[in-house]
mmCIF file with all atom_site columns, C-alpha atoms in Angstrom:
data_model
loop_
_atom_site.group_PDB
_atom_site.id
_atom_site.type_symbol
_atom_site.label_atom_id
_atom_site.label_alt_id
_atom_site.label_comp_id
_atom_site.label_asym_id
_atom_site.label_entity_id
_atom_site.label_seq_id
_atom_site.pdbx_PDB_ins_code
_atom_site.Cartn_x
_atom_site.Cartn_y
_atom_site.Cartn_z
_atom_site.occupancy
_atom_site.B_iso_or_equiv
_atom_site.pdbx_formal_charge
_atom_site.auth_seq_id
_atom_site.auth_comp_id
_atom_site.auth_asym_id
_atom_site.auth_atom_id
_atom_site.pdbx_PDB_model_num
ATOM 1   C CA . MET W 1 1   ? -53.658 -30.684 -96.433  1.00 40.00 ? 1248 MET W CA 1
ATOM 2   C CA . THR W 1 2   ? -55.385 -31.306 -92.906  1.00 35.00 ? 1249 THR W CA 1
ATOM 3   C CA . ALA W 1 3   ? -57.720 -33.788 -94.494  1.00 40.00 ? 1250 ALA W CA 1
ATOM 4   C CA . ARG W 1 4   ? -54.579 -35.715 -95.796  1.00 40.00 ? 1251 ARG W CA 1
ATOM 5   C CA . VAL W 1 5   ? -52.872 -35.673 -92.652  1.00 32.00 ? 1252 VAL W CA 1
ATOM 6   C CA . SER W 1 6   ? -55.960 -36.754 -90.778  1.00 27.00 ? 1253 SER W CA 1
ATOM 7   C CA . THR W 1 7   ? -56.290 -39.562 -93.197  1.00 35.00 ? 1254 THR W CA 1
ATOM 8   C CA . LEU W 1 8   ? -52.821 -40.571 -92.736  1.00 37.00 ? 1255 LEU W CA 1
ATOM 9   C CA . VAL W 1 9   ? -52.959 -40.434 -88.965  1.00 29.00 ? 1256 VAL W CA 1
ATOM 10  C CA . LEU W 1 10  ? -56.034 -42.468 -88.855  1.00 32.00 ? 1257 LEU W CA 1
ATOM 11  C CA . ILE W 1 11  ? -54.707 -45.188 -91.121  1.00 39.00 ? 1258 ILE W CA 1
ATOM 12  C CA . ALA W 1 12  ? -51.386 -45.527 -88.990  1.00 39.00 ? 1259 ALA W CA 1
ATOM 13  C CA . LEU W 1 13  ? -53.397 -45.430 -85.983  1.00 33.00 ? 1260 LEU W CA 1
ATOM 14  C CA . ALA W 1 14  ? -55.740 -48.093 -87.116  1.00 40.00 ? 1261 ALA W CA 1
ATOM 15  C CA . ALA W 1 15  ? -53.052 -50.029 -88.296  1.00 43.00 ? 1262 ALA W CA 1
ATOM 16  C CA . GLY W 1 16  ? -51.614 -52.575 -85.817  1.00 46.00 ? 1263 GLY W CA 1
ATOM 17  C CA . CYS W 1 17  ? -49.228 -55.418 -86.268  1.00 47.00 ? 1264 CYS W CA 1
ATOM 18  C CA . SER W 1 18  ? -50.629 -58.946 -86.666  1.00 48.00 ? 1265 SER W CA 1
ATOM 19  C CA . LEU W 1 19  ? -48.988 -62.059 -85.481  1.00 52.00 ? 1266 LEU W CA 1
ATOM 20  C CA . GLY W 1 20  ? -49.610 -65.968 -86.250  1.00 53.00 ? 1267 GLY W CA 1
ATOM 21  C CA . ALA W 1 21  ? -50.899 -68.337 -83.668  1.00 48.00 ? 1268 ALA W CA 1
ATOM 22  C CA . GLY W 1 22  ? -48.391 -68.835 -81.020  1.00 40.00 ? 1269 GLY W CA 1
ATOM 23  C CA . SER W 1 23  ? -45.704 -66.530 -82.437  1.00 41.00 ? 1270 SER W CA 1
ATOM 24  C CA . ARG W 1 24  ? -43.770 -63.776 -81.108  1.00 36.00 ? 1271 ARG W CA 1
ATOM 25  C CA . ALA W 1 25  ? -42.628 -60.507 -82.775  1.00 39.00 ? 1272 ALA W CA 1
ATOM 26  C CA . HIS W 1 26  ? -39.115 -60.816 -81.534  1.00 35.00 ? 1273 HIS W CA 1
ATOM 27  C CA . ALA W 1 27  ? -37.526 -64.313 -82.396  1.00 36.00 ? 1274 ALA W CA 1
ATOM 28  C CA . THR W 1 28  ? -34.722 -65.192 -80.096  1.00 32.00 ? 1275 THR W CA 1
ATOM 29  C CA . SER W 1 29  ? -32.168 -65.620 -82.810  1.00 37.00 ? 1276 SER W CA 1
ATOM 30  C CA . ALA W 1 30  ? -28.722 -63.893 -82.257  1.00 36.00 ? 1277 ALA W CA 1
ATOM 31  C CA . ALA W 1 31  ? -28.308 -63.393 -86.083  1.00 42.00 ? 1278 ALA W CA 1
ATOM 32  C CA . ASN W 1 32  ? -30.663 -60.507 -87.038  1.00 45.00 ? 1279 ASN W CA 1
ATOM 33  C CA . THR W 1 33  ? -29.150 -60.252 -90.636  1.00 45.00 ? 1280 THR W CA 1
ATOM 34  C CA . ALA W 1 34  ? -29.541 -64.002 -91.336  1.00 55.00 ? 1281 ALA W CA 1
ATOM 35  C CA . ALA W 1 35  ? -30.356 -64.900 -94.936  1.00 82.00 ? 1282 ALA W CA 1
ATOM 36  C CA . HIS W 1 36  ? -33.985 -64.694 -96.096  1.00 92.00 ? 1283 HIS W CA 1
ATOM 37  C CA . ARG W 1 37  ? -35.556 -65.459 -99.009  1.00 97.00 ? 1284 ARG W CA 1
ATOM 38  C CA . PRO W 1 38  ? -38.751 -64.098 -101.065 1.00 97.00 ? 1285 PRO W CA 1
ATOM 39  C CA . CYS W 1 39  ? -42.038 -65.923 -100.591 1.00 98.00 ? 1286 CYS W CA 1
ATOM 40  C CA . PRO W 1 40  ? -43.484 -67.720 -103.656 1.00 98.00 ? 1287 PRO W CA 1
ATOM 41  C CA . ALA W 1 41  ? -44.897 -65.239 -106.463 1.00 98.00 ? 1288 ALA W CA 1
ATOM 42  C CA . ALA W 1 42  ? -48.116 -67.148 -106.169 1.00 98.00 ? 1289 ALA W CA 1
ATOM 43  C CA . ASP W 1 43  ? -48.589 -66.573 -102.599 1.00 98.00 ? 1290 ASP W CA 1
ATOM 44  C CA . LEU W 1 44  ? -48.113 -62.779 -103.212 1.00 98.00 ? 1291 LEU W CA 1
ATOM 45  C CA . SER W 1 45  ? -50.881 -63.104 -106.115 1.00 98.00 ? 1292 SER W CA 1
ATOM 46  C CA . THR W 1 46  ? -53.053 -64.967 -103.559 1.00 98.00 ? 1293 THR W CA 1
ATOM 47  C CA . VAL W 1 47  ? -53.126 -62.378 -101.237 1.00 98.00 ? 1294 VAL W CA 1
ATOM 48  C CA . MET W 1 48  ? -53.947 -60.027 -104.225 1.00 98.00 ? 1295 MET W CA 1
ATOM 49  C CA . GLN W 1 49  ? -56.943 -61.855 -105.256 1.00 98.00 ? 1296 GLN W CA 1
ATOM 50  C CA . LEU W 1 50  ? -58.027 -62.456 -101.588 1.00 98.00 ? 1297 LEU W CA 1
ATOM 51  C CA . VAL W 1 51  ? -58.061 -58.729 -101.265 1.00 98.00 ? 1298 VAL W CA 1
ATOM 52  C CA . ASN W 1 52  ? -59.968 -58.041 -104.014 1.00 98.00 ? 1299 ASN W CA 1
ATOM 53  C CA . GLU W 1 53  ? -62.585 -60.808 -103.338 1.00 98.00 ? 1300 GLU W CA 1
ATOM 54  C CA . THR W 1 54  ? -63.109 -59.145 -100.125 1.00 98.00 ? 1301 THR W CA 1
ATOM 55  C CA . ARG W 1 55  ? -63.589 -55.755 -101.404 1.00 98.00 ? 1302 ARG W CA 1
ATOM 56  C CA . HIS W 1 56  ? -65.912 -56.951 -104.301 1.00 98.00 ? 1303 HIS W CA 1
ATOM 57  C CA . ARG W 1 57  ? -67.957 -58.803 -101.601 1.00 98.00 ? 1304 ARG W CA 1
ATOM 58  C CA . ALA W 1 58  ? -68.055 -55.146 -99.710  1.00 98.00 ? 1305 ALA W CA 1
ATOM 59  C CA . GLY W 1 59  ? -69.138 -53.419 -102.834 1.00 98.00 ? 1306 GLY W CA 1
ATOM 60  C CA . LEU W 1 60  ? -65.784 -51.632 -103.128 1.00 98.00 ? 1307 LEU W CA 1
ATOM 61  C CA . ARG W 1 61  ? -63.574 -51.284 -106.476 1.00 98.00 ? 1308 ARG W CA 1
ATOM 62  C CA . MET W 1 62  ? -60.753 -53.591 -106.770 1.00 98.00 ? 1309 MET W CA 1
ATOM 63  C CA . LEU W 1 63  ? -57.392 -52.525 -106.156 1.00 98.00 ? 1310 LEU W CA 1
ATOM 64  C CA . GLY W 1 64  ? -54.793 -52.542 -109.075 1.00 98.00 ? 1311 GLY W CA 1
ATOM 65  C CA . SER W 1 65  ? -51.280 -53.983 -108.505 1.00 98.00 ? 1312 SER W CA 1
ATOM 66  C CA . ASP W 1 66  ? -48.594 -51.474 -108.349 1.00 98.00 ? 1313 ASP W CA 1
ATOM 67  C CA . THR W 1 67  ? -45.188 -52.619 -108.850 1.00 97.00 ? 1314 THR W CA 1
ATOM 68  C CA . GLN W 1 68  ? -43.531 -49.578 -106.807 1.00 96.00 ? 1315 GLN W CA 1
ATOM 69  C CA . LEU W 1 69  ? -45.840 -50.452 -103.880 1.00 97.00 ? 1316 LEU W CA 1
ATOM 70  C CA . ALA W 1 70  ? -44.893 -54.102 -104.413 1.00 98.00 ? 1317 ALA W CA 1
ATOM 71  C CA . ARG W 1 71  ? -41.065 -53.456 -104.423 1.00 97.00 ? 1318 ARG W CA 1
ATOM 72  C CA . PHE W 1 72  ? -41.556 -51.183 -101.393 1.00 97.00 ? 1319 PHE W CA 1
ATOM 73  C CA . ALA W 1 73  ? -43.694 -53.649 -99.515  1.00 98.00 ? 1320 ALA W CA 1
ATOM 74  C CA . GLN W 1 74  ? -40.709 -56.498 -100.291 1.00 98.00 ? 1321 GLN W CA 1
ATOM 75  C CA . SER W 1 75  ? -37.987 -54.312 -99.075  1.00 96.00 ? 1322 SER W CA 1
ATOM 76  C CA . ARG W 1 76  ? -40.171 -53.518 -95.813  1.00 96.00 ? 1323 ARG W CA 1
ATOM 77  C CA . SER W 1 77  ? -40.642 -57.269 -95.065  1.00 98.00 ? 1324 SER W CA 1
ATOM 78  C CA . ALA W 1 78  ? -36.751 -57.604 -95.872  1.00 97.00 ? 1325 ALA W CA 1
ATOM 79  C CA . ALA W 1 79  ? -35.885 -54.924 -93.350  1.00 95.00 ? 1326 ALA W CA 1
ATOM 80  C CA . MET W 1 80  ? -38.126 -56.517 -90.619  1.00 96.00 ? 1327 MET W CA 1
ATOM 81  C CA . VAL W 1 81  ? -36.396 -59.810 -90.954  1.00 97.00 ? 1328 VAL W CA 1
ATOM 82  C CA . ALA W 1 82  ? -32.958 -57.913 -90.712  1.00 95.00 ? 1329 ALA W CA 1
ATOM 83  C CA . GLU W 1 83  ? -33.970 -55.974 -87.619  1.00 95.00 ? 1330 GLU W CA 1
ATOM 84  C CA . ASN W 1 84  ? -35.700 -59.282 -86.431  1.00 95.00 ? 1331 ASN W CA 1
ATOM 85  C CA . ARG W 1 85  ? -39.010 -56.698 -85.524  1.00 95.00 ? 1332 ARG W CA 1
ATOM 86  C CA . LEU W 1 86  ? -42.312 -56.491 -86.857  1.00 95.00 ? 1333 LEU W CA 1
ATOM 87  C CA . SER W 1 87  ? -42.932 -52.648 -87.290  1.00 92.00 ? 1334 SER W CA 1
ATOM 88  C CA . HIS W 1 88  ? -44.531 -49.981 -88.952  1.00 89.00 ? 1335 HIS W CA 1
ATOM 89  C CA . ARG W 1 89  ? -41.690 -47.755 -88.318  1.00 90.00 ? 1336 ARG W CA 1
ATOM 90  C CA . GLY W 1 90  ? -40.897 -45.229 -91.307  1.00 91.00 ? 1337 GLY W CA 1
ATOM 91  C CA . TRP W 1 91  ? -43.221 -46.582 -93.651  1.00 92.00 ? 1338 TRP W CA 1
ATOM 92  C CA . GLU W 1 92  ? -44.795 -43.300 -94.479  1.00 93.00 ? 1339 GLU W CA 1
ATOM 93  C CA . ARG W 1 93  ? -41.704 -41.714 -94.838  1.00 94.00 ? 1340 ARG W CA 1
ATOM 94  C CA . GLY W 1 94  ? -40.466 -44.418 -96.803  1.00 92.00 ? 1341 GLY W CA 1
ATOM 95  C CA . LEU W 1 95  ? -43.234 -44.198 -99.362  1.00 93.00 ? 1342 LEU W CA 1
ATOM 96  C CA . ARG W 1 96  ? -43.020 -40.680 -99.522  1.00 94.00 ? 1343 ARG W CA 1
ATOM 97  C CA . THR W 1 97  ? -39.162 -40.978 -100.350 1.00 94.00 ? 1344 THR W CA 1
ATOM 98  C CA . ALA W 1 98  ? -40.148 -43.138 -103.079 1.00 90.00 ? 1345 ALA W CA 1
ATOM 99  C CA . GLY W 1 99  ? -41.935 -40.516 -104.666 1.00 93.00 ? 1346 GLY W CA 1
ATOM 100 C CA . LEU W 1 100 ? -45.784 -41.532 -103.870 1.00 93.00 ? 1347 LEU W CA 1
ATOM 101 C CA . VAL W 1 101 ? -47.653 -38.394 -103.627 1.00 95.00 ? 1348 VAL W CA 1
ATOM 102 C CA . ASP W 1 102 ? -50.866 -39.919 -102.855 1.00 96.00 ? 1349 ASP W CA 1
ATOM 103 C CA . ASP W 1 103 ? -53.458 -38.306 -100.084 1.00 96.00 ? 1350 ASP W CA 1
ATOM 104 C CA . ALA W 1 104 ? -54.129 -41.765 -98.479  1.00 97.00 ? 1351 ALA W CA 1
ATOM 105 C CA . LEU W 1 105 ? -51.462 -44.303 -97.617  1.00 97.00 ? 1352 LEU W CA 1
ATOM 106 C CA . GLY W 1 106 ? -51.884 -47.276 -95.422  1.00 97.00 ? 1353 GLY W CA 1
ATOM 107 C CA . GLU W 1 107 ? -49.697 -50.509 -94.560  1.00 97.00 ? 1354 GLU W CA 1
ATOM 108 C CA . ASN W 1 108 ? -50.191 -53.851 -93.011  1.00 98.00 ? 1355 ASN W CA 1
ATOM 109 C CA . VAL W 1 109 ? -47.789 -56.112 -91.672  1.00 98.00 ? 1356 VAL W CA 1
ATOM 110 C CA . ALA W 1 110 ? -48.020 -59.557 -90.369  1.00 98.00 ? 1357 ALA W CA 1
ATOM 111 C CA . TYR W 1 111 ? -45.483 -62.386 -89.021  1.00 98.00 ? 1358 TYR W CA 1
ATOM 112 C CA . ASN W 1 112 ? -45.507 -66.270 -88.992  1.00 97.00 ? 1359 ASN W CA 1
ATOM 113 C CA . TYR W 1 113 ? -48.484 -66.864 -91.059  1.00 98.00 ? 1360 TYR W CA 1
ATOM 114 C CA . ALA W 1 114 ? -47.578 -69.884 -93.078  1.00 98.00 ? 1361 ALA W CA 1
ATOM 115 C CA . THR W 1 115 ? -50.144 -69.053 -96.093  1.00 98.00 ? 1362 THR W CA 1
ATOM 116 C CA . ALA W 1 116 ? -51.654 -66.168 -97.892  1.00 98.00 ? 1363 ALA W CA 1
ATOM 117 C CA . ASP W 1 117 ? -55.203 -67.661 -96.650  1.00 98.00 ? 1364 ASP W CA 1
ATOM 118 C CA . ALA W 1 118 ? -53.807 -67.744 -93.245  1.00 98.00 ? 1365 ALA W CA 1
ATOM 119 C CA . VAL W 1 119 ? -52.621 -64.076 -93.263  1.00 98.00 ? 1366 VAL W CA 1
ATOM 120 C CA . MET W 1 120 ? -55.683 -62.597 -94.844  1.00 98.00 ? 1367 MET W CA 1
ATOM 121 C CA . ALA W 1 121 ? -57.788 -64.495 -92.221  1.00 98.00 ? 1368 ALA W CA 1
ATOM 122 C CA . GLY W 1 122 ? -55.659 -62.892 -89.433  1.00 98.00 ? 1369 GLY W CA 1
ATOM 123 C CA . TRP W 1 123 ? -55.817 -59.204 -90.779  1.00 98.00 ? 1370 TRP W CA 1
ATOM 124 C CA . MET W 1 124 ? -59.313 -59.480 -91.409  1.00 98.00 ? 1371 MET W CA 1
ATOM 125 C CA . ARG W 1 125 ? -60.123 -60.561 -87.805  1.00 98.00 ? 1372 ARG W CA 1
ATOM 126 C CA . SER W 1 126 ? -58.028 -57.409 -86.883  1.00 98.00 ? 1373 SER W CA 1
ATOM 127 C CA . PRO W 1 127 ? -60.233 -54.049 -86.987  1.00 98.00 ? 1374 PRO W CA 1
ATOM 128 C CA . GLY W 1 128 ? -57.190 -51.980 -88.112  1.00 97.00 ? 1375 GLY W CA 1
ATOM 129 C CA . HIS W 1 129 ? -56.001 -54.398 -90.877  1.00 98.00 ? 1376 HIS W CA 1
ATOM 130 C CA . ARG W 1 130 ? -59.673 -54.931 -91.877  1.00 98.00 ? 1377 ARG W CA 1
ATOM 131 C CA . ALA W 1 131 ? -60.151 -50.993 -92.100  1.00 98.00 ? 1378 ALA W CA 1
ATOM 132 C CA . ASN W 1 132 ? -57.198 -50.815 -94.218  1.00 98.00 ? 1379 ASN W CA 1
ATOM 133 C CA . ILE W 1 133 ? -58.112 -53.609 -96.642  1.00 98.00 ? 1380 ILE W CA 1
ATOM 134 C CA . LEU W 1 134 ? -61.729 -51.860 -97.395  1.00 98.00 ? 1381 LEU W CA 1
ATOM 135 C CA . TYR W 1 135 ? -60.540 -48.418 -97.166  1.00 98.00 ? 1382 TYR W CA 1
ATOM 136 C CA . ARG W 1 136 ? -62.598 -46.805 -99.987  1.00 98.00 ? 1383 ARG W CA 1
ATOM 137 C CA . THR W 1 137 ? -60.235 -44.241 -101.026 1.00 98.00 ? 1384 THR W CA 1
ATOM 138 C CA . PHE W 1 138 ? -57.307 -47.028 -101.830 1.00 98.00 ? 1385 PHE W CA 1
ATOM 139 C CA . LYS W 1 139 ? -56.806 -47.577 -105.404 1.00 98.00 ? 1386 LYS W CA 1
ATOM 140 C CA . ARG W 1 140 ? -53.808 -49.702 -105.418 1.00 98.00 ? 1387 ARG W CA 1
ATOM 141 C CA . ILE W 1 141 ? -51.697 -52.195 -103.565 1.00 98.00 ? 1388 ILE W CA 1
ATOM 142 C CA . GLY W 1 142 ? -48.248 -53.697 -103.243 1.00 98.00 ? 1389 GLY W CA 1
ATOM 143 C CA . VAL W 1 143 ? -47.766 -57.166 -101.375 1.00 98.00 ? 1390 VAL W CA 1
ATOM 144 C CA . GLY W 1 144 ? -44.603 -58.211 -100.146 1.00 98.00 ? 1391 GLY W CA 1
ATOM 145 C CA . CYS W 1 145 ? -43.324 -61.432 -98.028  1.00 98.00 ? 1392 CYS W CA 1
ATOM 146 C CA . VAL W 1 146 ? -39.906 -62.823 -97.380  1.00 98.00 ? 1393 VAL W CA 1
ATOM 147 C CA . ILE W 1 147 ? -39.242 -66.105 -95.495  1.00 98.00 ? 1394 ILE W CA 1
ATOM 148 C CA . ASP W 1 148 ? -36.683 -66.162 -92.721  1.00 97.00 ? 1395 ASP W CA 1
ATOM 149 C CA . GLN W 1 149 ? -33.882 -68.477 -91.700  1.00 96.00 ? 1396 GLN W CA 1
ATOM 150 C CA . HIS W 1 150 ? -36.458 -70.495 -89.478  1.00 96.00 ? 1397 HIS W CA 1
ATOM 151 C CA . GLY W 1 151 ? -39.272 -70.751 -92.224  1.00 97.00 ? 1398 GLY W CA 1
ATOM 152 C CA . HIS W 1 152 ? -41.327 -67.718 -90.611  1.00 98.00 ? 1399 HIS W CA 1
ATOM 153 C CA . ARG W 1 153 ? -43.111 -65.406 -93.077  1.00 98.00 ? 1400 ARG W CA 1
ATOM 154 C CA . TRP W 1 154 ? -43.030 -61.624 -92.877  1.00 98.00 ? 1401 TRP W CA 1
ATOM 155 C CA . TRP W 1 155 ? -45.805 -60.212 -94.902  1.00 98.00 ? 1402 TRP W CA 1
ATOM 156 C CA . THR W 1 156 ? -46.210 -56.594 -95.926  1.00 98.00 ? 1403 THR W CA 1
ATOM 157 C CA . GLN W 1 157 ? -49.295 -55.007 -97.650  1.00 98.00 ? 1404 GLN W CA 1
ATOM 158 C CA . ASP W 1 158 ? -48.906 -51.298 -98.922  1.00 98.00 ? 1405 ASP W CA 1
ATOM 159 C CA . PHE W 1 159 ? -51.898 -49.360 -100.016 1.00 98.00 ? 1406 PHE W CA 1
ATOM 160 C CA . ALA W 1 160 ? -52.088 -45.968 -101.770 1.00 98.00 ? 1407 ALA W CA 1
ATOM 161 C CA . GLY W 1 161 ? -55.183 -43.963 -103.260 1.00 97.00 ? 1408 GLY W CA 1
#
């Protein structure tokens, strides 16, 4: 139990929030609950592919796509749009409530990266996000992304292992 808690704390501390160039985590719009739309499925697939290419180059196993993690990641991105706030608040509790019992969980979030390539480059430049992407224990990933009313993308990766 102590090892699991330590792993979760390490992952939570390592994972910061990533912002696109020239962006702000808190937009100035008064309508925090404005409509959003999902990012194209091809963008989510590209992120998944880039994660696995990165892990392969590092000599790590590829991560499997997990539909439960993907649904959760998508809901996390939508919640951040609704709150108009980039946040990790409640991510572990949410995954546990959703039924995940894995010893290791992690999350990366980012805002205002226009493409899958750009968000992956941003995450890989951040030591905490990079650590999540390259964490040996992770076996599965879910990727979510929504586009807000201004055309900004809110990205989430959730990991389990």
